[in-house]
Tab-separated table of C-alpha atoms and ligand atoms in Angstrom:
chain	number	residue	atom	x	y	z
A	15	UNK	CA	8.369	27.131	9.081
A	16	UNK	CA	9.318	24.384	5.912
A	17	UNK	CA	6.707	22.712	4.483
A	18	UNK	CA	6.685	19.382	3.934
A	19	UNK	CA	8.663	17.976	0.689
A	20	UNK	CA	6.795	16.336	-2.048
A	21	UNK	CA	7.092	12.373	-1.752
A	22	UNK	CA	9.741	11.462	-4.512
A	23	UNK	CA	6.479	8.937	-6.220
A	24	UNK	CA	4.159	12.036	-6.413
A	25	UNK	CA	7.422	13.716	-8.247
A	26	UNK	CA	7.772	11.846	-11.122
A	27	UNK	CA	3.977	11.038	-11.684
A	28	UNK	CA	4.241	14.686	-12.615
A	29	UNK	CA	6.591	14.093	-15.262
A	30	UNK	CA	9.391	15.791	-13.268
A	31	UNK	CA	8.643	19.936	-15.325
A	32	UNK	CA	8.584	17.890	-18.183
A	33	UNK	CA	5.397	19.128	-21.002
A	34	UNK	CA	2.798	17.632	-21.226
A	35	UNK	CA	3.252	16.393	-24.657
A	36	UNK	CA	7.012	15.341	-24.632
A	37	UNK	CA	5.630	12.509	-21.804
A	38	UNK	CA	2.576	12.008	-24.198
A	39	UNK	CA	5.061	11.237	-27.211
A	40	UNK	CA	7.016	7.869	-28.011
A	41	UNK	CA	9.610	9.366	-29.956
A	42	UNK	CA	11.521	8.473	-33.369
A	43	UNK	CA	13.366	5.147	-33.637
A	44	UNK	CA	15.663	5.263	-35.415
A	45	UNK	CA	17.013	2.513	-38.248
A	46	UNK	CA	19.197	0.038	-35.961
A	47	UNK	CA	23.028	0.664	-36.800
A	48	UNK	CA	25.042	-2.532	-35.919
A	49	UNK	CA	28.692	-1.899	-35.391
A	50	UNK	CA	29.472	-5.920	-37.184
A	51	UNK	CA	31.474	-5.389	-40.235
A	52	UNK	CA	29.649	-8.985	-41.419
A	53	UNK	CA	26.433	-7.231	-41.389
A	54	UNK	CA	24.775	-6.753	-44.886
A	55	UNK	CA	23.130	-3.285	-44.500
A	56	UNK	CA	20.642	-2.655	-46.076
A	57	UNK	CA	18.280	-0.865	-43.752
A	58	UNK	CA	18.665	2.917	-43.457
A	59	UNK	CA	19.516	3.775	-47.189
A	60	UNK	CA	22.787	4.353	-46.849
A	61	UNK	CA	24.851	4.682	-50.126
A	62	UNK	CA	26.876	1.209	-51.004
A	63	UNK	CA	29.853	3.426	-52.305
A	64	UNK	CA	31.509	5.761	-51.169
A	65	UNK	CA	31.835	9.478	-50.765
A	66	UNK	CA	33.401	11.230	-53.922
A	67	UNK	CA	37.772	11.321	-53.629
A	68	UNK	CA	37.614	14.944	-53.235
A	69	UNK	CA	35.392	14.791	-50.527
A	70	UNK	CA	38.273	12.963	-48.416
A	71	UNK	CA	40.858	15.944	-49.977
A	72	UNK	CA	38.277	18.765	-48.536
A	73	UNK	CA	37.975	17.604	-45.728
A	74	UNK	CA	42.156	16.605	-44.964
A	75	UNK	CA	42.575	20.588	-45.721
A	76	UNK	CA	39.806	21.848	-43.297
A	77	UNK	CA	41.687	20.470	-40.824
A	78	UNK	CA	44.869	22.400	-42.035
A	79	UNK	CA	45.740	25.881	-40.597
A	80	UNK	CA	42.968	27.798	-38.460
A	81	UNK	CA	39.968	26.145	-39.748
A	82	UNK	CA	39.458	24.094	-36.680
A	83	UNK	CA	40.071	26.560	-33.876
A	84	UNK	CA	37.484	29.282	-35.831
A	85	UNK	CA	33.459	29.655	-36.008
A	86	UNK	CA	32.518	27.916	-39.213
A	87	UNK	CA	30.372	30.048	-41.317
A	88	UNK	CA	26.737	30.543	-39.867
A	89	UNK	CA	24.757	30.276	-43.295
A	90	UNK	CA	27.403	28.224	-44.940
A	91	UNK	CA	27.607	31.132	-47.399
A	92	UNK	CA	30.706	28.644	-49.261
A	93	UNK	CA	28.099	25.371	-49.351
A	94	UNK	CA	25.166	27.960	-50.893
A	95	UNK	CA	27.363	29.236	-54.135
A	96	UNK	CA	27.563	25.769	-54.866
A	97	UNK	CA	24.817	24.653	-54.463
A	98	UNK	CA	22.950	27.477	-56.209
A	99	UNK	CA	25.671	26.844	-59.347
A	100	UNK	CA	25.045	23.058	-59.508
A	101	UNK	CA	21.442	23.991	-59.133
A	102	UNK	CA	20.414	26.520	-61.097
A	103	UNK	CA	18.954	28.182	-57.749
A	104	UNK	CA	19.520	31.718	-55.694
A	105	UNK	CA	22.105	30.871	-52.869
A	106	UNK	CA	20.074	33.102	-51.071
A	107	UNK	CA	17.262	30.418	-51.002
A	108	UNK	CA	19.173	28.021	-49.911
A	109	UNK	CA	19.451	26.903	-46.067
A	110	UNK	CA	22.408	24.495	-44.512
A	111	UNK	CA	21.133	22.045	-41.781
A	112	UNK	CA	23.076	19.349	-40.343
A	113	UNK	CA	21.250	16.654	-41.783
A	114	UNK	CA	17.862	17.353	-43.436
A	115	UNK	CA	16.315	16.272	-40.203
A	116	UNK	CA	17.679	19.448	-38.995
A	117	UNK	CA	16.137	21.012	-41.439
A	118	UNK	CA	12.588	19.553	-40.987
A	119	UNK	CA	12.902	20.310	-37.341
A	120	UNK	CA	13.604	24.387	-38.394
A	121	UNK	CA	10.668	24.276	-40.417
A	122	UNK	CA	8.100	22.677	-37.984
A	123	UNK	CA	9.605	24.936	-35.067
A	124	UNK	CA	9.054	28.146	-37.439
A	125	UNK	CA	5.764	27.062	-39.348
A	126	UNK	CA	4.104	25.131	-36.038
A	127	UNK	CA	2.047	26.663	-33.564
A	128	UNK	CA	1.356	24.583	-30.032
A	129	UNK	CA	-1.842	23.051	-31.041
A	130	UNK	CA	-1.686	23.449	-34.506
A	131	UNK	CA	-2.386	20.663	-37.595
A	132	UNK	CA	0.622	19.531	-39.532
A	133	UNK	CA	-0.593	17.014	-42.490
A	134	UNK	CA	1.688	14.182	-44.343
A	135	UNK	CA	0.962	11.048	-46.491
A	136	UNK	CA	0.379	7.291	-44.752
A	137	UNK	CA	2.719	5.505	-45.730
A	138	UNK	CA	5.171	7.711	-45.174
A	139	UNK	CA	8.433	8.997	-43.042
A	140	UNK	CA	7.731	8.493	-39.210
A	141	UNK	CA	10.292	11.312	-38.161
A	142	UNK	CA	7.436	13.967	-38.878
A	143	UNK	CA	5.112	12.129	-36.517
A	144	UNK	CA	7.861	12.749	-34.050
A	145	UNK	CA	8.537	16.319	-35.096
A	146	UNK	CA	4.354	17.463	-34.928
A	147	UNK	CA	4.214	16.107	-30.959
A	148	UNK	CA	7.214	17.303	-29.820
A	149	UNK	CA	5.828	20.948	-31.265
A	150	UNK	CA	2.048	20.117	-29.034
A	151	UNK	CA	0.766	19.805	-32.898
A	152	UNK	CA	-1.350	16.946	-34.171
A	153	UNK	CA	-0.205	14.943	-37.418
A	154	UNK	CA	-2.941	13.714	-40.338
A	155	UNK	CA	-1.824	11.428	-42.612
A	156	UNK	CA	-3.297	11.005	-45.404
A	157	UNK	CA	-3.799	8.069	-47.374
A	158	UNK	CA	-2.268	7.662	-51.078
A	159	UNK	CA	-5.081	6.797	-54.103
A	160	UNK	CA	-4.562	4.046	-55.972
A	161	UNK	CA	-1.537	4.905	-58.558
A	162	UNK	CA	-0.090	6.057	-55.186
A	163	UNK	CA	-0.215	10.177	-55.717
A	164	UNK	CA	-2.563	12.524	-53.599
A	165	UNK	CA	-6.038	12.462	-52.961
A	166	UNK	CA	-7.929	14.419	-55.294
A	167	UNK	CA	-9.575	16.980	-53.476
A	168	UNK	CA	-7.195	17.388	-50.858
A	169	UNK	CA	-8.614	16.955	-48.097
A	170	UNK	CA	-5.223	18.633	-45.769
A	171	UNK	CA	-6.410	22.076	-46.687
A	172	UNK	CA	-5.800	24.935	-43.188
A	173	UNK	CA	-2.592	23.170	-42.085
A	174	UNK	CA	0.168	25.043	-41.018
A	175	UNK	CA	2.223	22.600	-42.170
A	176	UNK	CA	2.110	20.226	-45.445
A	177	UNK	CA	5.046	17.297	-45.310
A	178	UNK	CA	5.744	15.496	-48.772
A	179	UNK	CA	8.547	12.991	-48.985
A	180	UNK	CA	9.581	12.420	-52.656
A	181	UNK	CA	10.213	10.188	-53.471
A	182	UNK	CA	8.163	8.459	-50.773
A	183	UNK	CA	9.647	6.540	-48.089
A	184	UNK	CA	9.035	3.623	-47.863
A	185	UNK	CA	6.688	3.120	-50.741
A	186	UNK	CA	9.897	4.871	-53.409
A	187	UNK	CA	6.818	5.781	-55.456
A	188	UNK	CA	6.634	9.734	-56.769
A	189	UNK	CA	4.264	11.563	-56.574
A	190	UNK	CA	4.169	13.461	-60.595
A	191	UNK	CA	4.086	17.389	-60.365
A	192	UNK	CA	1.563	18.543	-61.393
A	193	UNK	CA	0.164	16.848	-58.194
A	194	UNK	CA	2.283	18.731	-56.647
A	195	UNK	CA	1.755	22.210	-58.128
A	196	UNK	CA	-2.395	21.266	-57.167
A	197	UNK	CA	-2.058	20.486	-53.762
A	198	UNK	CA	0.855	23.263	-53.086
A	199	UNK	CA	-1.990	25.970	-54.293
A	200	UNK	CA	-4.432	24.028	-52.320
A	201	UNK	CA	-3.007	23.453	-48.806
A	202	UNK	CA	-3.404	26.949	-48.032
A	203	UNK	CA	0.244	27.002	-45.614
A	204	UNK	CA	3.770	26.286	-46.747
A	205	UNK	CA	4.323	22.734	-48.520
A	206	UNK	CA	7.350	20.648	-48.456
A	207	UNK	CA	8.580	18.501	-50.344
A	208	UNK	CA	10.861	16.281	-48.731
A	209	UNK	CA	13.391	15.139	-51.455
A	210	UNK	CA	16.286	12.844	-49.669
A	211	UNK	CA	15.994	10.923	-52.522
A	212	UNK	CA	15.132	12.936	-55.739
A	213	UNK	CA	19.197	12.861	-56.816
A	214	UNK	CA	17.709	8.812	-57.705
A	215	UNK	CA	14.683	10.046	-59.433
A	216	UNK	CA	14.040	11.300	-63.476
A	217	UNK	CA	12.110	14.682	-62.112
A	218	UNK	CA	12.166	16.957	-58.727
A	219	UNK	CA	10.109	19.677	-57.929
A	220	UNK	CA	13.043	22.555	-58.103
A	221	UNK	CA	11.241	23.993	-61.143
A	222	UNK	CA	8.474	24.540	-59.860
A	223	UNK	CA	9.866	26.889	-57.090
A	224	UNK	CA	9.060	29.979	-59.429
A	225	UNK	CA	5.089	29.409	-58.779
A	226	UNK	CA	5.081	28.075	-55.796
A	227	UNK	CA	5.700	31.175	-53.295
A	228	UNK	CA	4.981	28.544	-50.843
A	229	UNK	CA	7.223	25.487	-51.430
A	230	UNK	CA	10.199	24.319	-49.863
A	231	UNK	CA	12.306	21.501	-51.483
A	232	UNK	CA	14.492	19.896	-48.421
A	233	UNK	CA	17.717	17.860	-49.284
A	234	UNK	CA	19.635	15.771	-47.833
A	235	UNK	CA	23.622	14.951	-48.648
A	236	UNK	CA	23.349	11.219	-45.989
A	237	UNK	CA	21.613	9.209	-49.190
A	238	UNK	CA	22.919	10.068	-53.091
A	239	UNK	CA	25.952	11.886	-51.454
A	240	UNK	CA	27.803	9.039	-49.308
A	241	UNK	CA	27.672	11.370	-46.352
A	242	UNK	CA	25.304	10.136	-43.339
A	243	UNK	CA	27.653	9.960	-41.076
A	244	UNK	CA	28.950	13.418	-41.768
A	245	UNK	CA	24.867	15.071	-41.077
A	246	UNK	CA	24.383	17.518	-44.104
A	247	UNK	CA	21.219	18.599	-45.810
A	248	UNK	CA	19.519	21.881	-46.857
A	249	UNK	CA	16.719	23.220	-47.922
A	250	UNK	CA	16.056	25.573	-51.357
A	251	UNK	CA	13.324	27.620	-51.051
A	252	UNK	CA	12.231	31.306	-51.600
A	253	UNK	CA	15.440	33.850	-49.951
A	254	UNK	CA	12.294	35.735	-48.130
A	255	UNK	CA	12.013	32.379	-45.710
A	256	UNK	CA	14.837	31.574	-45.555
A	257	UNK	CA	15.644	35.004	-43.954
A	258	UNK	CA	12.968	34.051	-41.451
A	259	UNK	CA	14.162	30.371	-40.684
A	260	UNK	CA	17.775	31.491	-40.053
A	261	UNK	CA	16.125	33.051	-36.522
A	262	UNK	CA	15.296	29.384	-35.930
A	263	UNK	CA	18.622	27.470	-36.455
A	264	UNK	CA	21.316	27.175	-33.999
A	265	UNK	CA	23.732	29.999	-34.891
A	266	UNK	CA	25.995	27.623	-36.086
A	267	UNK	CA	24.284	24.400	-37.008
A	268	UNK	CA	26.681	23.003	-39.717
A	269	UNK	CA	30.497	22.531	-38.402
A	270	UNK	CA	33.431	23.185	-40.966
A	271	UNK	CA	34.027	19.634	-41.587
A	272	UNK	CA	30.524	18.962	-42.555
A	273	UNK	CA	29.995	22.604	-45.090
A	274	UNK	CA	33.525	21.321	-46.434
A	275	UNK	CA	32.304	17.816	-47.736
A	276	UNK	CA	28.937	19.124	-48.558
A	277	UNK	CA	30.662	21.656	-50.865
A	278	UNK	CA	33.145	18.883	-52.508
A	279	UNK	CA	30.333	16.636	-52.962
A	280	UNK	CA	27.879	18.415	-54.788
A	281	UNK	CA	30.514	20.112	-57.039
A	282	UNK	CA	31.750	16.641	-58.041
A	283	UNK	CA	28.745	15.561	-60.059
A	284	UNK	CA	30.530	13.564	-62.107
A	285	UNK	CA	31.550	10.985	-59.394
A	286	UNK	CA	27.861	10.845	-58.031
A	287	UNK	CA	26.365	10.096	-61.927
A	288	UNK	CA	28.300	7.016	-62.015
A	289	UNK	CA	27.205	6.206	-58.331
A	290	UNK	CA	23.688	6.451	-59.725
A	291	UNK	CA	23.845	4.175	-62.666
A	292	UNK	CA	25.454	1.522	-60.518
A	293	UNK	CA	22.330	1.878	-58.425
A	294	UNK	CA	19.791	2.457	-60.753
A	295	UNK	CA	20.862	-0.512	-62.578
A	296	UNK	CA	21.126	-3.047	-59.041
A	297	UNK	CA	17.908	-1.546	-57.862
A	298	UNK	CA	16.494	-3.097	-61.567
A	299	UNK	CA	18.055	-6.221	-60.436
A	300	UNK	CA	16.629	-6.701	-56.820
A	301	UNK	CA	12.758	-5.337	-57.649
A	302	UNK	CA	12.848	-8.427	-61.016
A	303	UNK	CA	14.494	-10.344	-58.813
A	304	UNK	CA	12.318	-10.041	-55.600
A	305	UNK	CA	9.326	-10.386	-57.787
A	306	UNK	CA	10.425	-13.845	-58.690
A	307	UNK	CA	11.145	-14.705	-55.248
A	308	UNK	CA	6.506	-14.302	-54.637
A	309	UNK	CA	7.549	-10.395	-52.720
A	310	UNK	CA	4.782	-7.713	-54.993
A	311	UNK	CA	7.648	-5.057	-54.916
A	312	UNK	CA	6.734	-1.648	-55.692
A	313	UNK	CA	8.240	0.205	-58.425
A	314	UNK	CA	11.194	2.587	-57.493
A	315	UNK	CA	13.016	5.902	-58.114
A	316	UNK	CA	14.665	5.758	-54.949
A	317	UNK	CA	17.716	3.806	-53.914
A	318	UNK	CA	15.943	0.918	-51.860
A	319	UNK	CA	12.754	-0.556	-52.942
A	320	UNK	CA	9.373	-1.719	-50.660
A	321	UNK	CA	7.716	-5.672	-50.734
A	322	UNK	CA	4.770	-6.997	-49.477
A	323	UNK	CA	3.886	-10.484	-49.291
A	324	UNK	CA	0.180	-11.896	-49.478
A	325	UNK	CA	0.696	-15.498	-48.582
A	326	UNK	CA	2.240	-15.230	-45.381
A	327	UNK	CA	3.766	-12.399	-42.669
A	328	UNK	CA	7.186	-10.514	-43.737
A	329	UNK	CA	8.872	-10.532	-39.983
A	330	UNK	CA	9.966	-13.811	-39.776
A	331	UNK	CA	11.740	-12.998	-42.855
A	332	UNK	CA	13.253	-10.172	-41.627
A	333	UNK	CA	14.244	-11.759	-38.660
A	334	UNK	CA	16.089	-14.943	-40.357
A	335	UNK	CA	17.414	-12.251	-42.017
A	336	UNK	CA	18.901	-10.761	-39.183
A	337	UNK	CA	20.044	-14.057	-38.183
A	338	UNK	CA	22.202	-14.302	-41.229
A	339	UNK	CA	23.623	-11.360	-40.964
A	340	UNK	CA	21.771	-9.017	-43.342
A	341	UNK	CA	19.765	-6.159	-42.334
A	342	UNK	CA	16.460	-5.008	-44.173
A	343	UNK	CA	14.435	-2.754	-42.522
A	344	UNK	CA	10.803	-4.315	-41.286
A	345	UNK	CA	8.030	-1.384	-41.702
A	346	UNK	CA	4.663	-1.607	-39.994
A	347	UNK	CA	1.784	0.919	-40.834
A	348	UNK	CA	-2.025	1.241	-40.869
A	349	UNK	CA	-2.684	-0.059	-44.406
A	350	UNK	CA	0.259	-3.056	-43.644
A	351	UNK	CA	3.375	-4.239	-42.890
A	352	UNK	CA	6.354	-4.720	-45.476
A	353	UNK	CA	10.178	-4.335	-45.605
A	354	UNK	CA	12.574	-1.620	-46.852
A	355	UNK	CA	15.023	-2.960	-48.573
A	356	UNK	CA	18.217	-0.882	-49.795
A	357	UNK	CA	20.013	-0.705	-52.874
A	358	UNK	CA	23.197	-2.510	-51.627
A	359	UNK	CA	26.399	-2.997	-54.556
A	360	UNK	CA	25.725	-5.823	-56.843
A	361	UNK	CA	27.529	-8.350	-54.648
A	362	UNK	CA	25.415	-7.528	-51.547
A	363	UNK	CA	22.347	-7.656	-53.113
A	364	UNK	CA	23.303	-11.247	-54.449
A	365	UNK	CA	24.162	-12.114	-51.147
A	366	UNK	CA	20.685	-11.027	-50.177
A	367	UNK	CA	18.717	-12.710	-52.573
A	368	UNK	CA	20.891	-16.536	-52.030
A	369	UNK	CA	19.879	-16.264	-48.120
A	370	UNK	CA	16.156	-15.304	-48.872
A	371	UNK	CA	16.213	-18.324	-51.544
A	372	UNK	CA	17.156	-19.983	-48.508
A	373	UNK	CA	14.550	-18.956	-46.141
A	374	UNK	CA	11.821	-19.209	-48.271
B	409	PLP	C1	16.597	9.963	-44.218
B	409	PLP	C2	15.876	10.871	-44.648
B	409	PLP	C3	15.511	12.304	-43.845
B	409	PLP	C4	17.144	12.487	-43.760
B	409	PLP	O1	17.939	12.697	-44.031
B	409	PLP	P1	19.334	13.221	-43.208
B	409	PLP	O2	20.535	11.903	-42.820
B	409	PLP	O3	18.680	13.837	-41.473
B	409	PLP	O4	19.523	13.754	-44.275
B	409	PLP	C5	14.687	13.069	-44.113
B	409	PLP	N1	13.528	12.306	-45.462
B	409	PLP	C6	13.274	11.321	-45.606
B	409	PLP	C7	12.253	10.698	-46.446
B	409	PLP	C8	14.141	10.295	-45.430
B	409	PLP	O5	14.396	9.100	-45.903
């Protein structure tokens, strides 16, 4: 005897068998990726200059012979050796990922249990919330102090994972290394320093690794190295932690082409030092010009600036810029709204400023 089928509507209401944690979450919304070549794209912090010519040569080389037919190195050993040399770290402490978002996913899966707790800062990188939610964990978002440093005493002790972006997005501000040490020593679990923008800053946290056994530093090739389309990121931590994280990652999470590109990029430090000095120079001009236009601009250590206004809402400014083919990122946080503007080339930034003068 067959049982009556459950009505379709009921099945839908049950969530099609999806985990309640997935049904309850909103999901991460990436920045707009418009395919209009005329658009001045200053919304997702890509590098405005092309990658090193050596990257193009390495990718072309990887297309020859047998390379595409065969699986890539599972741990990306050529990249780890190169990163170890360039950064002065142990290659066995380097974990490669399909973008640093992949690294952050691996870290969350490895450290955070269902019902666990993740601690981060606000305003901050919005992806952390989605990662915690997928895992069925709660996210505690702590406000920065008045100088954009970490709260003292640290209220987030006992978290399964603590994540701090440094320089921070969207503010572009930096937490001092002494603060990193203080919090890493009091958070009671793994401490992740998301250094997606560290290549634009004067300091970074790599030198803290020997004294902090719970420190994981994450990096990306998407911003400074001009390889957002390639998808490559990595973590630098202690070899004993990497050995465990390897169990969580996809067997071949980086492909032959991205490994070739990332290895060639990190080896060409001279090319990128030039990119850095151009971006830092334009960042300075953009900061001054936005202040003159009535924005309050937070001094930035990254390749973007965060600006707010006291006198008027900024969403209409974002919309007017978009109508004029200049795309910036409008963001709202509990602490307020603002525009995050990527430091483009000199001419791109001039175009942004010209449109802003017309709009305001
Ligand atoms: C862009 C960004 C990332 C992710 O970069 P990938 O493109 O996934 O390598 C990670 N953290 C922060 C703070 C970022 O801004």
